[in-house]
Amino acid sequence: MNVTVRLAQQPEADALLGRSPLAALVGMLLDQQVPMEWAFSGPYTIAHRMGGDDLDAHAIAAQDPEAFAALLSEKPAVHRYPGSMAKRIQQLCAYLVHEYDGDAEALWRGVDDGRELLRRLQALPGYGKQKAQIFVALLGKQYGVTPAGWREAAGAYGDEGSRRSVADITGPDTLAEVRAFKQEAKAAAKAAKAAQANPRS
């Protein structure tokens, strides 16, 4: 796998995401409660701190949990919650070692059905339905992984021309558009919640 992506908005981090399936999976895992580009820079930071130029599922799964949490907590921290994210990354890597012999790309290699791809992603530790759908969309839109029915499996995230998620980020402009969409969605959800709490009599 070798594609050009601009998810981290940082050349070295993006180069790793473009060539490493595991880095892409870890970036997606980190993409919650922090800015998207911070999340997707994380895999490069982890690889660098482990003294390599890529992530290795076997090596991460075998790390001492406290030492790995400390590695993510070093300043600048890889995530707002480095301890809990270190645990999740190790769980993800342990699962990949157990199910796919540590080969992250085997998750989608040869899969010819979008629903099966979504099912495999949802089985990953730390991946709920929404995260799995976004990753299906990311694979289809930017990594050339397009099994039959992938757009349907990705739901609205698979829509062509959408600006809903990291799957739609190709540079600073689209990053700003996706961020604006998310802020609007958050504001709408907040307003709906407030309306529910204070129904007009």
One Martini backbone bead per residue (centre of mass of N, CA, C, O) as a GRO file, in nm:
protein
  201
    1MET     BB    1   0.094   0.038   0.025
    2ASN     BB    2   0.077   0.361  -0.167
    3VAL     BB    3  -0.030   0.673  -0.065
    4THR     BB    4  -0.177   0.997  -0.076
    5VAL     BB    5  -0.204   1.184   0.222
    6ARG     BB    6  -0.384   1.458   0.440
    7LEU     BB    7  -0.452   1.414   0.763
    8ALA     BB    8  -0.208   1.553   0.942
    9GLN     BB    9  -0.051   1.793   0.800
   10GLN     BB   10   0.223   1.606   0.786
   11PRO     BB   11   0.449   1.464   0.597
   12GLU     BB   12   0.556   1.220   0.770
   13ALA     BB   13   0.282   1.124   0.877
   14ASP     BB   14   0.147   1.088   0.595
   15ALA     BB   15   0.347   0.884   0.480
   16LEU     BB   16   0.278   0.661   0.682
   17LEU     BB   17  -0.029   0.644   0.620
   18GLY     BB   18   0.025   0.566   0.308
   19ARG     BB   19   0.200   0.278   0.393
   20SER     BB   20   0.033   0.210   0.675
   21PRO     BB   21  -0.224   0.030   0.794
   22LEU     BB   22  -0.176   0.057   1.102
   23ALA     BB   23  -0.161   0.364   1.116
   24ALA     BB   24  -0.449   0.413   1.017
   25LEU     BB   25  -0.593   0.257   1.247
   26VAL     BB   26  -0.472   0.425   1.482
   27GLY     BB   27  -0.569   0.702   1.393
   28MET     BB   28  -0.870   0.629   1.411
   29LEU     BB   29  -0.868   0.556   1.711
   30LEU     BB   30  -0.768   0.855   1.802
   31ASP     BB   31  -1.039   0.983   1.670
   32GLN     BB   32  -1.105   1.138   1.973
   33GLN     BB   33  -1.118   1.435   2.148
   34VAL     BB   34  -0.952   1.540   1.897
   35PRO     BB   35  -0.795   1.657   1.657
   36MET     BB   36  -0.746   1.504   1.361
   37GLU     BB   37  -0.439   1.576   1.315
   38TRP     BB   38  -0.348   1.469   1.587
   39ALA     BB   39  -0.436   1.177   1.560
   40PHE     BB   40  -0.273   1.125   1.273
   41SER     BB   41   0.014   1.182   1.414
   42GLY     BB   42   0.053   0.955   1.625
   43PRO     BB   43   0.192   0.715   1.474
   44TYR     BB   44   0.459   0.866   1.423
   45THR     BB   45   0.532   0.922   1.715
   46ILE     BB   46   0.541   0.629   1.808
   47ALA     BB   47   0.752   0.523   1.609
   48HIS     BB   48   0.976   0.721   1.692
   49ARG     BB   49   0.981   0.637   2.002
   50MET     BB   50   1.045   0.324   1.908
   51GLY     BB   51   1.273   0.349   1.670
   52GLY     BB   52   1.098   0.382   1.400
   53ASP     BB   53   0.913   0.382   1.063
   54ASP     BB   54   0.700   0.189   1.205
   55LEU     BB   55   0.446  -0.022   1.285
   56ASP     BB   56   0.418  -0.303   1.528
   57ALA     BB   57   0.202  -0.523   1.654
   58HIS     BB   58   0.385  -0.711   1.815
   59ALA     BB   59   0.547  -0.492   1.971
   60ILE     BB   60   0.305  -0.348   2.104
   61ALA     BB   61   0.169  -0.595   2.245
   62ALA     BB   62   0.454  -0.655   2.414
   63GLN     BB   63   0.437  -0.423   2.580
   64ASP     BB   64   0.455  -0.253   2.851
   65PRO     BB   65   0.192  -0.079   2.961
   66GLU     BB   66   0.341   0.147   3.120
   67ALA     BB   67   0.553   0.216   2.904
   68PHE     BB   68   0.348   0.286   2.678
   69ALA     BB   69   0.202   0.511   2.831
   70ALA     BB   70   0.457   0.686   2.867
   71LEU     BB   71   0.514   0.726   2.563
   72LEU     BB   72   0.235   0.883   2.514
   73SER     BB   73   0.288   1.109   2.752
   74GLU     BB   74   0.489   1.247   2.630
   75LYS     BB   75   0.613   1.540   2.533
   76PRO     BB   76   0.394   1.545   2.324
   77ALA     BB   77   0.106   1.416   2.346
   78VAL     BB   78  -0.085   1.190   2.158
   79HIS     BB   79  -0.318   1.250   2.374
   80ARG     BB   80  -0.544   1.349   2.605
   81TYR     BB   81  -0.560   1.013   2.668
   82PRO     BB   82  -0.290   0.822   2.686
   83GLY     BB   83  -0.357   0.580   2.869
   84SER     BB   84  -0.620   0.471   2.730
   85MET     BB   85  -0.495   0.463   2.440
   86ALA     BB   86  -0.272   0.261   2.493
   87LYS     BB   87  -0.462   0.028   2.560
   88ARG     BB   88  -0.617   0.026   2.288
   89ILE     BB   89  -0.376  -0.025   2.103
   90GLN     BB   90  -0.294  -0.295   2.231
   91GLN     BB   91  -0.563  -0.437   2.174
   92LEU     BB   92  -0.554  -0.408   1.870
   93CYS     BB   93  -0.280  -0.556   1.826
   94ALA     BB   94  -0.356  -0.823   1.960
   95TYR     BB   95  -0.583  -0.888   1.763
   96LEU     BB   96  -0.408  -0.886   1.503
   97VAL     BB   97  -0.224  -1.114   1.593
   98HIS     BB   98  -0.445  -1.331   1.641
   99GLU     BB   99  -0.613  -1.295   1.353
  100TYR     BB  100  -0.349  -1.167   1.143
  101ASP     BB  101  -0.047  -1.177   1.229
  102GLY     BB  102  -0.020  -0.842   1.224
  103ASP     BB  103  -0.186  -0.792   0.948
  104ALA     BB  104  -0.372  -0.525   0.870
  105GLU     BB  105  -0.437  -0.566   0.559
  106ALA     BB  106  -0.602  -0.838   0.597
  107LEU     BB  107  -0.876  -0.706   0.655
  108TRP     BB  108  -0.904  -0.619   0.319
  109ARG     BB  109  -0.775  -0.835   0.173
  110GLY     BB  110  -0.997  -0.976  -0.063
  111VAL     BB  111  -1.242  -0.812  -0.007
  112ASP     BB  112  -1.580  -0.814  -0.183
  113ASP     BB  113  -1.748  -0.688   0.073
  114GLY     BB  114  -1.867  -0.425   0.253
  115ARG     BB  115  -2.000  -0.576   0.496
  116GLU     BB  116  -1.749  -0.741   0.573
  117LEU     BB  117  -1.566  -0.504   0.630
  118LEU     BB  118  -1.736  -0.381   0.853
  119ARG     BB  119  -1.738  -0.628   1.038
  120ARG     BB  120  -1.428  -0.638   1.085
  121LEU     BB  121  -1.404  -0.351   1.206
  122GLN     BB  122  -1.616  -0.391   1.443
  123ALA     BB  123  -1.427  -0.616   1.584
  124LEU     BB  124  -1.253  -0.404   1.680
  125PRO     BB  125  -1.098  -0.257   1.915
  126GLY     BB  126  -1.257   0.065   1.939
  127TYR     BB  127  -1.484  -0.014   1.714
  128GLY     BB  128  -1.748   0.119   1.609
  129LYS     BB  129  -1.970   0.184   1.373
  130GLN     BB  130  -1.881   0.470   1.293
  131LYS     BB  131  -1.576   0.418   1.269
  132ALA     BB  132  -1.604   0.192   1.060
  133GLN     BB  133  -1.745   0.363   0.841
  134ILE     BB  134  -1.525   0.573   0.806
  135PHE     BB  135  -1.305   0.367   0.721
  136VAL     BB  136  -1.443   0.267   0.470
  137ALA     BB  137  -1.443   0.547   0.334
  138LEU     BB  138  -1.137   0.588   0.340
  139LEU     BB  139  -1.061   0.343   0.170
  140GLY     BB  140  -1.236   0.420  -0.081
  141LYS     BB  141  -1.138   0.729  -0.128
  142GLN     BB  142  -0.794   0.685  -0.064
  143TYR     BB  143  -0.704   0.350  -0.096
  144GLY     BB  144  -0.864   0.167  -0.314
  145VAL     BB  145  -1.095   0.024  -0.131
  146THR     BB  146  -1.366  -0.134  -0.340
  147PRO     BB  147  -1.596  -0.302  -0.255
  148ALA     BB  148  -1.888  -0.413  -0.282
  149GLY     BB  149  -2.083  -0.176  -0.114
  150TRP     BB  150  -1.914   0.044   0.044
  151ARG     BB  151  -2.097   0.293   0.056
  152GLU     BB  152  -2.329   0.157   0.208
  153ALA     BB  153  -2.158   0.067   0.455
  154ALA     BB  154  -2.074   0.379   0.519
  155GLY     BB  155  -2.298   0.546   0.446
  156ALA     BB  156  -2.279   0.885   0.452
  157TYR     BB  157  -1.958   0.867   0.432
  158GLY     BB  158  -1.978   0.756   0.117
  159ASP     BB  159  -2.049   1.006  -0.004
  160GLU     BB  160  -2.021   1.198  -0.262
  161GLY     BB  161  -1.885   1.509  -0.164
  162SER     BB  162  -1.850   1.495   0.120
  163ARG     BB  163  -1.805   1.662   0.473
  164ARG     BB  164  -1.790   1.450   0.749
  165SER     BB  165  -1.484   1.334   0.739
  166VAL     BB  166  -1.168   1.211   0.710
  167ALA     BB  167  -1.236   1.085   0.425
  168ASP     BB  168  -1.250   1.407   0.304
  169ILE     BB  169  -0.944   1.464   0.349
  170THR     BB  170  -0.697   1.658   0.125
  171GLY     BB  171  -0.668   1.926   0.301
  172PRO     BB  172  -0.715   2.231   0.443
  173ASP     BB  173  -0.996   2.289   0.318
  174THR     BB  174  -1.140   2.019   0.391
  175LEU     BB  175  -1.085   2.038   0.689
  176ALA     BB  176  -1.258   2.292   0.734
  177GLU     BB  177  -1.524   2.168   0.628
  178VAL     BB  178  -1.545   1.933   0.827
  179ARG     BB  179  -1.536   2.104   1.083
  180ALA     BB  180  -1.793   2.266   1.021
  181PHE     BB  181  -1.984   2.027   1.009
  182LYS     BB  182  -1.938   1.927   1.300
  183GLN     BB  183  -2.027   2.188   1.442
  184GLU     BB  184  -2.314   2.191   1.331
  185ALA     BB  185  -2.400   1.912   1.440
  186LYS     BB  186  -2.350   1.982   1.738
  187ALA     BB  187  -2.545   2.224   1.755
  188ALA     BB  188  -2.800   2.069   1.670
  189ALA     BB  189  -2.793   1.861   1.901
  190LYS     BB  190  -2.809   2.070   2.130
  191ALA     BB  191  -3.077   2.198   2.045
  192ALA     BB  192  -3.247   1.938   2.059
  193LYS     BB  193  -3.195   1.885   2.360
  194ALA     BB  194  -3.311   2.152   2.464
  195ALA     BB  195  -3.597   2.111   2.345
  196GLN     BB  196  -3.654   1.852   2.510
  197ALA     BB  197  -3.614   1.981   2.797
  198ASN     BB  198  -3.803   2.248   2.674
  199PRO     BB  199  -4.103   2.219   2.625
  200ARG     BB  200  -4.371   2.350   2.497
  201SER     BB  201  -4.689   2.423   2.643
   0.00000   0.00000   0.00000
